[in-house]
Coordinates of C-alpha atoms and ligand atoms in Angstrom, one line a residue:
X1311 CA 66.1 269.7 -3.6
X1312 CA 65.1 272.4 -6.2
X1313 CA 61.9 274.4 -4.9
X1314 CA 58.9 272.8 -6.9
X1315 CA 57.0 275.3 -9.3
X1316 CA 54.0 275.2 -6.7
X1317 CA 53.0 273.7 -3.5
X1318 CA 50.4 272.2 -5.3
X1319 CA 52.1 271.1 -8.1
X1320 CA 52.1 267.3 -9.4
X1321 CA 55.3 266.4 -10.9
X1322 CA 57.6 263.4 -10.3
X1323 CA 60.4 265.3 -8.6
X1324 CA 62.2 266.9 -11.5
X1325 CA 65.8 266.7 -12.0
X1326 CA 65.6 270.9 -11.9
X1327 CA 62.7 273.3 -11.3
X1328 CA 63.6 277.0 -11.6
X1329 CA 60.7 278.8 -11.0
X1330 CA 60.1 282.6 -12.1
X1331 CA 57.7 285.4 -11.9
X1332 CA 54.2 285.6 -14.0
X1333 CA 52.4 283.5 -16.3
X1334 CA 52.3 282.5 -19.5
X1335 CA 48.4 282.7 -21.5
X1336 CA 47.7 279.2 -23.0
X1337 CA 44.5 279.8 -25.0
X1338 CA 42.4 278.0 -27.5
X1339 CA 44.4 279.7 -30.3
X1340 CA 47.9 279.3 -29.2
X1341 CA 49.9 277.8 -31.8
X1342 CA 51.9 274.8 -31.2
X1343 CA 55.4 275.3 -33.3
X1344 CA 57.5 272.5 -34.7
X1345 CA 60.6 273.4 -35.3
X1346 CA 63.6 271.9 -37.3
X1347 CA 61.5 269.8 -39.5
X1348 CA 61.7 267.2 -37.5
X1349 CA 59.0 264.2 -38.8
X1350 CA 59.2 262.4 -35.7
X1351 CA 57.8 265.1 -33.5
X1352 CA 54.4 265.3 -35.8
X1353 CA 53.3 262.2 -33.4
X1354 CA 53.6 264.5 -30.2
X1355 CA 50.8 266.8 -31.4
X1356 CA 48.5 264.1 -30.9
X1357 CA 49.8 263.9 -27.4
X1358 CA 49.0 267.6 -27.2
X1359 CA 45.4 267.1 -28.7
X1360 CA 45.0 264.7 -25.7
X1361 CA 45.9 267.3 -23.1
X1362 CA 44.0 270.2 -24.6
X1363 CA 41.2 269.0 -26.0
X1364 CA 39.7 268.2 -22.8
X1365 CA 40.3 272.2 -21.8
X1366 CA 39.4 274.0 -24.6
X1367 CA 37.1 271.4 -26.5
X1368 CA 39.9 271.2 -29.4
X1369 CA 43.6 271.0 -30.1
X1370 CA 46.1 273.6 -30.9
X1371 CA 46.5 274.7 -34.4
X1372 CA 50.2 272.9 -35.9
X1373 CA 52.6 274.9 -37.7
X1374 CA 56.3 274.5 -38.9
X1375 CA 59.1 277.1 -38.2
X1376 CA 62.4 277.7 -38.2
X1377 CA 63.0 279.3 -35.5
X1378 CA 60.6 279.9 -31.9
X1379 CA 57.7 282.0 -32.2
X1380 CA 56.3 284.5 -29.6
X1381 CA 52.9 283.6 -27.9
X1382 CA 53.7 279.9 -29.6
X1383 CA 54.2 276.8 -27.7
X1384 CA 57.3 275.7 -29.8
X1385 CA 58.5 272.1 -29.8
X1386 CA 62.0 271.0 -30.9
X1387 CA 64.3 268.0 -30.7
X1388 CA 67.8 268.4 -29.7
X1389 CA 70.1 265.3 -30.0
X1390 CA 72.4 266.6 -27.3
X1391 CA 69.7 266.1 -24.8
X1392 CA 69.4 262.4 -23.1
X1393 CA 67.0 260.6 -25.1
X1394 CA 64.2 260.5 -23.2
X1395 CA 64.7 263.9 -21.2
X1396 CA 63.5 267.5 -22.3
X1397 CA 63.4 270.8 -21.0
X1398 CA 60.3 272.5 -20.8
X1399 CA 60.6 276.2 -20.4
X1400 CA 57.5 278.8 -19.8
X1401 CA 58.4 282.4 -20.3
X1402 CA 55.8 285.1 -20.2
X1403 CA 56.3 285.5 -23.8
X1404 CA 56.2 281.9 -24.9
X1405 CA 56.3 278.2 -24.0
X1406 CA 59.2 276.0 -25.5
X1407 CA 59.9 272.5 -25.2
X1408 CA 63.2 271.0 -26.3
X1409 CA 63.4 267.3 -26.1
X1410 CA 65.9 264.5 -26.7
X1411 CA 63.5 262.4 -28.5
X1412 CA 59.9 262.5 -29.5
X1413 CA 59.2 260.3 -26.2
X1414 CA 61.1 262.9 -24.1
X1415 CA 58.8 265.7 -26.1
X1416 CA 55.8 263.4 -25.1
X1417 CA 56.8 263.5 -21.4
X1418 CA 57.2 267.3 -21.6
X1419 CA 53.8 267.3 -22.6
X1420 CA 52.6 265.2 -19.8
X1421 CA 54.4 267.4 -17.6
X1422 CA 52.9 270.6 -19.3
X1423 CA 49.3 269.1 -18.2
X1424 CA 50.3 268.9 -14.8
X1425 CA 50.8 272.5 -14.8
X1426 CA 47.4 273.4 -16.0
X1427 CA 45.0 273.8 -13.2
X1428 CA 42.7 270.7 -12.3
X1429 CA 39.8 272.8 -12.5
X1430 CA 40.2 273.2 -16.4
X1431 CA 40.0 269.7 -16.8
X1432 CA 37.3 268.2 -18.7
X1433 CA 35.5 271.6 -18.7
X1434 CA 36.2 271.5 -22.4
X1435 CA 35.2 275.5 -22.8
X1436 CA 38.2 277.0 -21.1
X1437 CA 39.2 280.0 -23.3
X1438 CA 42.8 280.5 -21.5
X1439 CA 44.6 278.7 -18.8
X1440 CA 47.8 280.4 -16.8
X1441 CA 50.8 278.5 -17.0
X1442 CA 53.5 279.4 -14.4
X1443 CA 56.5 280.7 -15.4
X1444 CA 59.5 278.2 -15.0
X1445 CA 61.7 276.2 -16.5
X1446 CA 62.0 272.2 -15.7
X1447 CA 64.7 270.0 -16.9
X1448 CA 64.2 266.3 -16.4
X1449 CA 65.0 263.0 -17.4
X1450 CA 64.5 259.2 -16.5
X1451 CA 67.0 257.6 -13.9
X1452 CA 65.6 254.3 -15.5
X1453 CA 65.0 252.9 -19.4
X1454 CA 62.7 250.6 -18.4
X1455 CA 59.4 251.6 -16.7
X1456 CA 57.0 248.7 -16.7
X1457 CA 53.5 247.9 -15.5
X1458 CA 52.1 244.4 -16.1
X1459 CA 48.4 243.3 -16.4
X1460 CA 47.4 240.2 -15.9
X1461 CA 44.1 239.5 -18.3
X1462 CA 43.6 236.1 -17.6
X1463 CA 42.5 235.8 -14.0
X1464 CA 39.7 238.3 -15.5
X1465 CA 39.4 239.4 -19.2
X1466 CA 39.7 243.0 -19.8
X1467 CA 38.3 244.7 -22.7
X1468 CA 40.2 246.8 -25.6
X1469 CA 38.9 250.0 -24.1
X1470 CA 39.9 249.0 -20.5
X1471 CA 43.2 248.1 -21.7
X1472 CA 43.4 251.3 -23.2
X1473 CA 42.7 253.1 -20.4
X1474 CA 45.2 251.2 -18.5
X1475 CA 47.6 252.3 -21.3
X1476 CA 46.7 256.1 -20.5
X1477 CA 47.6 255.9 -17.1
X1478 CA 50.9 254.7 -17.5
X1479 CA 51.2 257.2 -20.4
X1480 CA 50.7 260.1 -17.8
X1481 CA 53.0 258.7 -15.1
X1482 CA 55.7 258.6 -17.7
X1483 CA 55.9 254.6 -17.9
X1484 CA 56.9 253.0 -21.2
X1485 CA 56.4 249.2 -21.0
X1486 CA 53.3 247.3 -20.8
X1487 CA 53.8 243.9 -20.1
X1488 CA 50.6 242.1 -21.3
X1489 CA 50.1 239.0 -19.3
X1490 CA 48.2 236.9 -22.3
X1491 CA 48.2 233.2 -21.2
X1492 CA 47.5 231.5 -17.8
X1493 CA 45.9 228.7 -16.7
X1494 CA 42.8 230.4 -16.5
X1495 CA 42.3 231.8 -19.9
X1496 CA 44.3 232.2 -23.4
X1497 CA 43.5 235.3 -24.6
X1498 CA 45.5 236.0 -27.8
X1499 CA 44.2 234.8 -31.4
X1500 CA 46.5 232.3 -32.8
X1501 CA 45.5 231.6 -36.3
X1502 CA 47.3 228.0 -36.5
X1503 CA 45.7 227.0 -32.9
X1504 CA 42.3 228.3 -33.3
X1505 CA 41.3 226.2 -30.4
X1506 CA 43.4 228.2 -28.1
X1507 CA 40.7 231.1 -27.8
X1508 CA 37.7 228.9 -29.1
X1509 CA 38.0 226.5 -25.8
X1510 CA 41.0 228.3 -24.2
X1511 CA 39.4 231.4 -23.8
X1512 CA 36.3 230.5 -21.9
X1513 CA 36.2 228.8 -18.2
X1514 CA 33.2 227.8 -16.4
X1515 CA 33.9 229.5 -13.2
X1516 CA 35.8 232.5 -11.4
X1517 CA 37.5 232.9 -7.8
X1518 CA 35.0 235.4 -5.9
X1519 CA 36.6 235.1 -2.6
X1520 CA 37.7 232.9 0.4
X1521 CA 37.0 233.0 4.4
X1522 CA 39.0 235.8 6.0
X1523 CA 42.2 234.9 6.9
X1524 CA 42.2 232.0 5.0
X1525 CA 45.0 231.0 2.5
X1526 CA 44.5 229.9 -1.3
X1527 CA 43.0 226.6 -2.2
X1528 CA 41.1 225.2 1.3
X1529 CA 39.0 227.9 1.4
X1530 CA 38.1 229.4 -2.2
X1531 CA 34.8 230.0 -3.5
X1532 CA 33.7 230.2 -7.0
X1533 CA 31.1 232.0 -8.9
X1534 CA 29.7 229.2 -11.1
X1535 CA 29.3 231.5 -14.3
X1536 CA 31.1 231.0 -16.9
X1537 CA 33.7 234.1 -17.7
X1538 CA 35.6 234.7 -21.4
X1539 CA 37.1 236.9 -23.7
X1540 CA 40.1 237.1 -26.0
X1541 CA 41.7 239.8 -28.5
X1542 CA 41.7 239.4 -32.1
X1543 CA 45.0 239.9 -33.8
X1544 CA 43.5 242.9 -35.2
X1545 CA 42.7 244.3 -31.9
X1546 CA 46.2 243.1 -30.6
X1547 CA 47.5 245.5 -33.4
X1548 CA 45.1 248.3 -32.3
X1549 CA 46.6 248.1 -28.7
X1550 CA 50.0 247.9 -30.0
X1551 CA 49.8 250.9 -32.0
X1552 CA 47.6 252.8 -29.2
X1553 CA 50.5 252.0 -26.9
X1554 CA 53.1 253.2 -29.3
X1555 CA 51.7 256.8 -29.8
X1556 CA 52.1 257.1 -26.0
X1557 CA 55.8 255.7 -26.4
X1558 CA 55.0 252.2 -24.6
X1559 CA 56.5 249.3 -25.6
X1560 CA 54.1 246.2 -25.6
X1561 CA 55.8 243.0 -23.8
X1562 CA 53.4 240.1 -24.6
X1563 CA 53.9 237.1 -22.3
X1564 CA 52.9 233.6 -23.3
X1565 CA 53.5 231.1 -20.3
X1566 CA 55.6 228.2 -20.6
X1567 CA 55.7 225.7 -19.5
X1568 CA 53.6 226.2 -16.5
X1569 CA 50.8 227.8 -16.2
X1570 CA 49.5 226.8 -19.0
X1571 CA 46.0 224.6 -18.4
X1572 CA 44.2 227.0 -21.0
X1573 CA 46.6 225.7 -24.1
X1574 CA 46.3 222.2 -22.4
X1575 CA 42.4 222.2 -22.5
X1576 CA 42.2 223.4 -25.9
X1577 CA 44.9 220.9 -27.1
X1578 CA 45.8 218.0 -24.7
X1579 CA 48.3 216.6 -26.9
X1580 CA 50.5 219.3 -25.4
X1581 CA 50.9 217.5 -22.0
X1582 CA 52.4 214.5 -20.8
X1583 CA 50.0 212.1 -20.9
X1584 CA 49.5 211.8 -24.8
X1585 CA 46.2 213.7 -25.1
X1586 CA 44.6 210.8 -22.8
X1587 CA 43.7 213.4 -19.9
X1588 CA 40.7 215.7 -20.0
X1589 CA 41.7 219.1 -18.7
X1590 CA 39.6 221.7 -17.5
X1591 CA 40.5 225.5 -17.2
X1592 CA 40.9 226.2 -13.7
X1593 CA 38.6 229.0 -11.9
X1594 CA 41.9 229.7 -9.9
X1595 CA 43.9 227.1 -8.1
X1596 CA 44.7 224.2 -10.5
X1597 CA 47.2 221.0 -9.6
X1598 CA 50.4 220.0 -11.0
X1599 CA 48.8 218.8 -14.1
X1600 CA 49.1 222.4 -16.0
X1601 CA 52.4 221.9 -17.5
X1602 CA 53.7 221.5 -21.2
X1603 CA 55.6 218.4 -21.8
X1604 CA 59.0 219.3 -23.1
X1605 CA 60.0 215.6 -23.8
X1606 CA 57.8 215.7 -27.1
X1607 CA 58.9 217.6 -30.3
X1608 CA 55.3 218.5 -31.0
X1609 CA 55.4 220.6 -28.2
X1610 CA 58.4 223.1 -29.3
X1611 CA 56.6 222.6 -32.9
X1612 CA 53.6 224.3 -31.0
X1613 CA 55.6 226.7 -28.9
X1614 CA 57.2 228.0 -32.1
X1615 CA 54.4 228.4 -34.3
X1616 CA 52.9 230.2 -31.5
X1617 CA 55.9 232.4 -31.2
X1618 CA 55.9 232.9 -34.9
X1619 CA 52.7 234.6 -34.7
X1620 CA 53.2 236.6 -31.6
X1621 CA 56.8 238.3 -33.0
X1622 CA 54.8 239.2 -35.9
X1623 CA 52.5 240.9 -33.9
X1624 CA 54.5 242.9 -31.5
X1625 CA 57.8 244.6 -32.3
X1626 CA 59.0 244.7 -29.1
X1627 CA 62.6 243.3 -28.8
X1628 CA 61.8 241.4 -25.3
X1629 CA 59.5 238.4 -25.5
X1630 CA 58.0 237.2 -22.4
X1631 CA 57.7 233.3 -21.8
X1632 CA 56.9 233.1 -18.3
X1633 CA 58.5 230.2 -16.5
X1634 CA 57.3 230.8 -12.9
X1635 CA 55.5 228.3 -10.7
X1636 CA 56.3 225.4 -12.8
X1637 CA 55.7 221.8 -10.6
X1638 CA 57.8 219.3 -12.3
X1639 CA 55.6 216.2 -10.8
X1640 CA 54.2 214.9 -14.4
X1641 CA 57.8 215.1 -16.0
X1642 CA 59.0 212.8 -13.3
X1643 CA 56.5 210.1 -14.4
X1644 CA 56.5 211.1 -18.1
X1645 CA 58.6 208.5 -20.3
X1646 CA 59.0 211.4 -22.7
X1647 CA 60.1 213.7 -20.6
X1648 CA 62.7 211.3 -19.0
X1649 CA 64.0 210.0 -22.2
X1650 CA 64.8 213.9 -23.3
X1651 CA 66.7 214.0 -19.7
X1652 CA 68.9 210.8 -20.6
X1653 CA 69.2 212.0 -24.3
X1654 CA 70.4 215.4 -23.0
X1655 CA 72.3 214.2 -20.0
X1656 CA 70.3 216.2 -18.0
X1657 CA 70.5 216.0 -14.4
X1658 CA 66.7 216.6 -13.3
X1659 CA 63.7 217.8 -14.3
X1660 CA 64.8 221.3 -13.1
X1661 CA 67.4 220.9 -15.8
X1662 CA 64.7 220.0 -18.2
X1663 CA 63.1 223.2 -17.7
X1664 CA 66.1 225.0 -18.4
X1665 CA 66.3 223.2 -21.3
X1666 CA 63.3 224.1 -22.6
X1667 CA 64.4 227.6 -21.8
X1668 CA 67.7 227.4 -23.8
X1669 CA 65.6 226.3 -26.7
X1670 CA 63.1 229.1 -26.6
X1671 CA 65.8 231.5 -26.0
X1672 CA 67.7 230.6 -29.4
X1673 CA 64.7 230.6 -31.0
X1674 CA 63.8 233.7 -30.3
X1675 CA 67.2 235.1 -30.6
X1676 CA 67.0 233.6 -34.3
X1677 CA 64.0 236.1 -35.0
X1678 CA 66.1 238.8 -33.8
X1679 CA 64.3 238.8 -30.1
X1680 CA 65.5 238.4 -26.9
X1681 CA 63.5 236.0 -23.8
X1682 CA 62.4 237.3 -20.7
X1683 CA 61.2 235.4 -17.6
X1684 CA 60.2 235.1 -14.3
X1685 CA 63.2 234.5 -12.0
X1686 CA 62.9 230.7 -12.0
X1687 CA 64.2 230.6 -15.4
X1688 CA 67.2 230.4 -13.8
X1689 CA 67.2 227.8 -12.1
X1690 CA 68.7 224.6 -13.8
X1691 CA 71.2 227.1 -15.5
X1692 CA 70.6 230.6 -16.9
X1693 CA 70.2 230.5 -20.9
X1694 CA 72.3 232.7 -22.6
X1695 CA 70.4 235.6 -24.0
X1696 CA 67.6 235.8 -21.1
X1697 CA 66.6 238.7 -19.0
X1698 CA 65.5 238.0 -15.6
X1699 CA 62.4 239.5 -14.0
X1700 CA 63.0 239.2 -10.3
X1701 CA 59.6 238.9 -8.6
X1702 CA 60.1 236.5 -5.6
X1703 CA 62.3 239.5 -3.9
X1704 CA 65.1 240.8 -5.4
X1705 CA 67.6 237.9 -4.9
X1706 CA 67.1 236.4 -8.4
X1707 CA 67.4 240.1 -9.8
X1708 CA 70.6 240.4 -7.9
X1709 CA 72.1 236.8 -8.9
X1710 CA 71.1 237.4 -12.4
X1711 CA 73.2 240.6 -12.5
X1712 CA 76.1 239.5 -11.1
X1713 CA 76.2 236.5 -14.0
X1714 CA 75.8 239.8 -16.2
X1715 CA 72.4 239.3 -17.4
X1716 CA 69.8 242.3 -18.0
X1717 CA 67.3 242.4 -14.9
X1718 CA 64.0 244.1 -14.4
X1719 CA 62.9 244.4 -10.9
X1720 CA 59.5 243.8 -9.6
X1721 CA 59.8 242.2 -6.2
X1722 CA 56.7 241.0 -4.6
X1723 CA 56.7 242.7 -1.5
X1724 CA 57.2 246.0 -2.8
X1725 CA 55.6 246.2 -6.1
X1726 CA 52.8 243.6 -6.2
X1727 CA 49.6 245.8 -6.9
X1728 CA 47.3 243.1 -6.4
X1729 CA 47.9 243.5 -2.9
X1730 CA 45.5 245.8 -0.8
X1731 CA 46.4 249.0 0.5
X1732 CA 45.7 248.7 4.2
X1733 CA 44.8 246.1 7.0
X1734 CA 41.1 247.5 7.2
X1735 CA 38.6 244.7 7.3
X1736 CA 36.4 246.9 4.9
X1737 CA 39.2 246.1 2.0
X1738 CA 38.0 244.9 -1.0
X1739 CA 38.7 241.1 -1.4
X1740 CA 42.4 240.5 -2.4
X1741 CA 45.2 238.7 -1.7
X1742 CA 46.0 238.3 2.0
X1743 CA 48.6 240.8 2.0
X1744 CA 48.7 244.5 2.1
X1745 CA 51.0 246.9 0.7
X1746 CA 51.1 250.6 1.8
X1747 CA 52.0 253.4 -0.1
X1748 CA 55.0 254.4 1.7
X1749 CA 56.6 250.8 1.3
X1750 CA 56.4 251.1 -2.4
X1751 CA 57.8 254.7 -2.4
X1752 CA 60.5 253.5 -0.3
X1753 CA 61.7 251.1 -2.7
X1754 CA 65.2 251.3 -4.5
X1755 CA 65.8 249.2 -7.3
X1756 CA 69.6 249.5 -7.1
X1757 CA 69.3 248.0 -3.6
X1758 CA 72.0 245.1 -3.1
X1759 CA 73.5 245.9 -6.6
X1760 CA 77.3 247.4 -7.1
X1761 CA 78.2 250.1 -9.3
X1762 CA 79.2 247.7 -12.0
X1763 CA 76.5 245.6 -11.6
X1764 CA 73.8 248.4 -11.6
X1765 CA 74.7 248.7 -15.5
X1766 CA 72.5 245.6 -15.7
X1767 CA 69.5 246.9 -14.2
X1768 CA 67.0 248.1 -17.0
X1769 CA 64.6 249.2 -14.7
X1770 CA 61.2 248.4 -12.5
X1771 CA 57.8 246.9 -12.9
X1772 CA 54.6 246.9 -11.0
X1773 CA 52.5 243.8 -11.4
X1774 CA 48.6 243.8 -11.1
X1775 CA 47.7 239.8 -11.3
X1776 CA 44.0 240.0 -11.3
X1777 CA 42.6 236.8 -9.3
X1778 CA 40.3 239.5 -7.2
X1779 CA 40.1 242.3 -9.6
X1780 CA 37.3 241.8 -12.3
X1781 CA 36.5 245.3 -13.5
X1782 CA 38.4 247.7 -15.3
X1783 CA 37.5 250.5 -12.4
X1784 CA 38.9 248.1 -9.9
X1785 CA 41.9 248.2 -12.2
X1786 CA 42.1 251.7 -11.9
X1787 CA 41.6 251.6 -8.2
X1788 CA 44.7 249.1 -7.9
X1789 CA 46.7 251.1 -9.9
X1790 CA 46.2 254.6 -8.4
X1791 CA 47.9 256.3 -6.5
X1792 CA 50.7 253.7 -6.3
X1793 CA 51.6 254.0 -10.1
X1794 CA 52.6 257.7 -8.9
X1795 CA 55.3 256.4 -6.3
X1796 CA 56.2 253.6 -9.2
X1797 CA 56.9 256.7 -11.5
X1798 CA 59.0 258.3 -9.3
X1799 CA 60.8 255.2 -8.4
X1800 CA 61.5 255.0 -12.2
X1801 CA 62.1 258.6 -13.1
X1802 CA 63.7 260.1 -10.1
X1803 CA 67.2 259.3 -8.5
X1804 CA 67.3 257.8 -4.8
X1805 CA 69.0 260.9 -3.8
X1806 CA 66.0 263.6 -5.0
X1807 CA 63.2 261.2 -3.3
X1808 CA 61.6 262.3 0.2
X1809 CA 58.9 261.0 1.7
X1810 CA 58.0 263.6 3.5
X1811 CA 57.9 266.2 0.8
X1812 CA 55.9 263.4 -1.5
X1813 CA 53.4 262.6 1.2
X1814 CA 52.9 265.8 2.8
X1815 CA 52.9 268.3 -0.5
X1816 CA 52.8 267.0 -3.9
X1817 CA 50.6 263.6 -2.9
X1818 CA 47.7 265.8 -1.5
X1819 CA 47.6 267.8 -4.5
X1820 CA 48.0 264.7 -6.9
X1821 CA 44.9 263.2 -5.1
X1822 CA 42.9 266.6 -5.1
X1823 CA 43.3 266.2 -9.0
X1824 CA 42.2 262.7 -9.1
X1825 CA 39.2 263.1 -7.1
X1826 CA 38.1 266.2 -9.5
X1827 CA 38.8 264.0 -12.5
X1828 CA 36.8 261.3 -11.0
X1829 CA 39.3 258.7 -10.8
X1830 CA 38.8 255.5 -8.9
X1831 CA 41.4 255.4 -6.4
X1832 CA 42.5 254.4 -3.1
X1833 CA 41.7 257.3 -0.8
X1834 CA 44.2 257.4 1.8
X1835 CA 43.0 257.0 5.4
X1836 CA 42.7 259.9 7.8
X1837 CA 46.1 260.7 9.7
X1838 CA 46.6 260.8 13.5
X1839 CA 44.6 257.2 14.0
X1840 CA 45.4 253.4 13.2
X1841 CA 44.0 250.2 13.4
X1842 CA 45.0 249.3 16.7
X1843 CA 44.4 248.7 20.3
X1844 CA 44.6 251.1 23.1
X1845 CA 44.6 250.5 26.9
X1846 CA 43.4 253.3 28.9
X1847 CA 40.5 255.2 30.0
X1848 CA 41.1 258.9 28.2
X1849 CA 42.5 259.5 25.0
X1850 CA 43.1 262.3 22.6
X1851 CA 43.4 262.3 18.9
X1852 CA 45.0 264.8 16.3
X1853 CA 43.3 263.6 13.2
X1854 CA 43.7 265.5 9.8
X1855 CA 42.4 264.5 6.4
X1856 CA 44.4 263.0 3.8
X1857 CA 44.2 265.9 1.6
X1858 CA 43.0 269.4 1.7
X1859 CA 38.9 269.5 0.8
X1860 CA 38.4 265.8 2.9
X1861 CA 36.3 265.4 5.8
X1862 CA 36.4 262.8 8.0
X1863 CA 33.6 261.5 10.2
X1864 CA 33.4 259.0 13.3
X1865 CA 31.4 256.9 15.5
X1866 CA 31.8 255.9 18.7
X1867 CA 29.4 252.8 18.9
X1868 CA 31.5 250.3 16.5
X1869 CA 29.1 251.2 13.3
X1870 CA 30.3 252.3 9.9
X1871 CA 30.7 256.0 9.8
X1872 CA 28.8 257.7 7.0
X1873 CA 29.1 261.4 5.7
X1874 CA 25.7 262.5 7.8
X1875 CA 27.5 261.2 11.2
X1876 CA 29.7 263.5 13.2
X1877 CA 32.4 265.2 11.7
X1878 CA 35.9 265.0 13.7
X1879 CA 36.8 268.4 14.9
X1880 CA 40.7 267.8 14.4
X1881 CA 41.2 267.2 18.2
X1882 CA 39.1 264.3 19.0
X1883 CA 38.8 263.3 22.8
X1884 CA 37.6 259.9 23.9
X1885 CA 36.6 259.0 27.5
X1886 CA 36.1 255.1 28.2
X1887 CA 34.1 254.9 31.3
X1888 CA 35.6 252.2 33.7
X1889 CA 34.8 248.6 32.7
X1890 CA 33.4 249.6 29.4
X1891 CA 35.0 249.8 25.7
X1892 CA 34.7 252.1 22.9
X1893 CA 35.6 251.5 19.0
X1894 CA 36.2 254.6 17.1
X1895 CA 35.7 254.2 13.7
X1896 CA 36.9 257.0 11.3
X1897 CA 36.4 257.4 7.6
X1898 CA 37.6 260.2 5.2
X1899 CA 35.1 261.2 2.4
X1900 CA 36.6 263.1 -0.6
X1901 CA 35.0 266.2 -2.2
X1902 CA 33.9 263.9 -5.0
X1903 CA 32.1 261.6 -2.3
X1904 CA 34.7 259.0 -2.6
X1905 CA 35.5 257.1 0.9
X1906 CA 38.9 256.0 2.4
X1907 CA 38.6 252.7 4.4
X1908 CA 37.7 252.7 7.7
X1909 CA 40.0 253.5 10.5
X1910 CA 39.3 250.8 13.5
X1911 CA 40.5 251.8 17.0
X1912 CA 39.7 250.0 20.0
X1913 CA 40.1 251.4 23.7
X1914 CA 39.2 250.4 27.3
X1915 CA 40.6 248.4 30.1
X1916 CA 40.5 245.1 29.4
X1917 CA 41.6 244.1 32.6
X1918 CA 38.5 245.7 34.5
Ligands
TNX891 C1 52.3 234.4 -8.4 S1 54.1 236.3 -9.8 C2 52.0 234.4 -9.7 C3 51.2 234.8 -10.6 C4 49.7 235.0 -9.1 C5 50.5 235.9 -8.2 C6 49.2 236.2 -6.9 C7 54.0 235.3 -10.4 C8 55.3 235.1 -11.6 N1 53.3 234.6 -10.8 O1 50.6 233.7 -11.3 O2 49.0 235.7 -9.7 O3 51.5 234.8 -7.5 O4 48.7 235.1 -6.8

């Protein structure tokens, strides 16, 4: 592993780093020089502005030249380099970015941002920053580096979506999967079917929680307050353009044939009961009646009309059609579905879903697009052009790759960012499962795939479902710092990854930076203690803060610790008198005042 430019630099491990002596002085009057008259590079100057305006209060002056200039930040493209790759070379005389494409240059600018001291950020009036002399060569190991945001379970404004895109861009991710329709709301304006948003974007109540330890429906509680929102087509175009400026492709998801309660509420004739049934958009859990009727031609006409408007809005080659968690009960009792099964010689309802997927697959292909869906779409027979998004573990993805279909790995056990970070009872209400950072970091998307099969691995994606995520800040909290680990999974070859080095060196520096920038993020718990019950009477803990500058406070009486409580002195000794119990609670507090989840350790002699 190459030495990093600085112990406290926060790079995703690059391919090659060579650190030199000295610094380059980047000032508000340094010029950005675009070489070789390559017009595609012009958009990179926007990225530079975004990085440098918060430092200098303005962007760099841009000029064109034929050769690199001293004292300047020179940017050029070299077709011989890997497409998304780049070289960032900083010498005392000048800075230079040579990239395989404009996207590569964009990533170089993100790396440059990480070389700027955190303290310069947001100041907006800094005169000069010292960049360390270094050569960094880098390229991503996976082409598809994605993040999914569910805007149905809770609606997020255009600005909130843009914030999520900004976070993605900083971490060099390049696919935003936008989950736009579900049982809890239809969020994209479709001109031909205005009720989809007039009716389908508002529901009467929202899930707020459930009994601790309770599972799903039985113990859910709702707020009984209307919730709604949707994006106009202009807003969709605005988001797509904003993403494109960050070299992010937006893949829209239109769920079918399940998870369709919002569409059914707007247009009940899409269901199996001929419009006789009255539907109601769900607060969360809904029954088997959330499925479209694939027995009727009118359903396909609807889907094709919707997709016509969708493909006009999204330039993405891949279009996501959902396909997950579709219950087939309604189809069993539907004369139209049964007639379709008979007419098409299908074996059962599972094949009926596959029939729908096949038809939509060829429809999208006729428009020059490609279908992608959750791994359930494989059941009943894989559609020829389909790309599989493997969420129920990795098996679906592996099976699809064996059948020479492209796959995106997004297994729930590693990459579901809606899960909570720890098992602390203080965690905000979330899915009843936890996903520690180390588990995310350790995921290898190529696992289980032979070398030959790996050519079908497009990449990885993390999913943020939002049943329990109600605000933009909470989105940020669920993503950070997890998306840093995701970025390294997607960007760095497995052989270069090291949890030790990541968690001990780069993560603390990264977190200190997040803290200084005022981000909402999951503050790691203090090191050296965990959620557990210990037997005995005398204990000694060596407790360390999650990153330098944090302080750790504790109580021994079961109360929640605050920053006016006693501070852990590193080595903490706890003596439990005979027959008694002690509850040690610790919390880390960052320089910006953010708190970790409390760690609770119970101690004593239960037998006495
Ligand atoms: C399953 S993951 C779903 C989502 C839920 C998620 C968490 C997937 C394709 N479907 O609809 O939000 O579990 O509850």
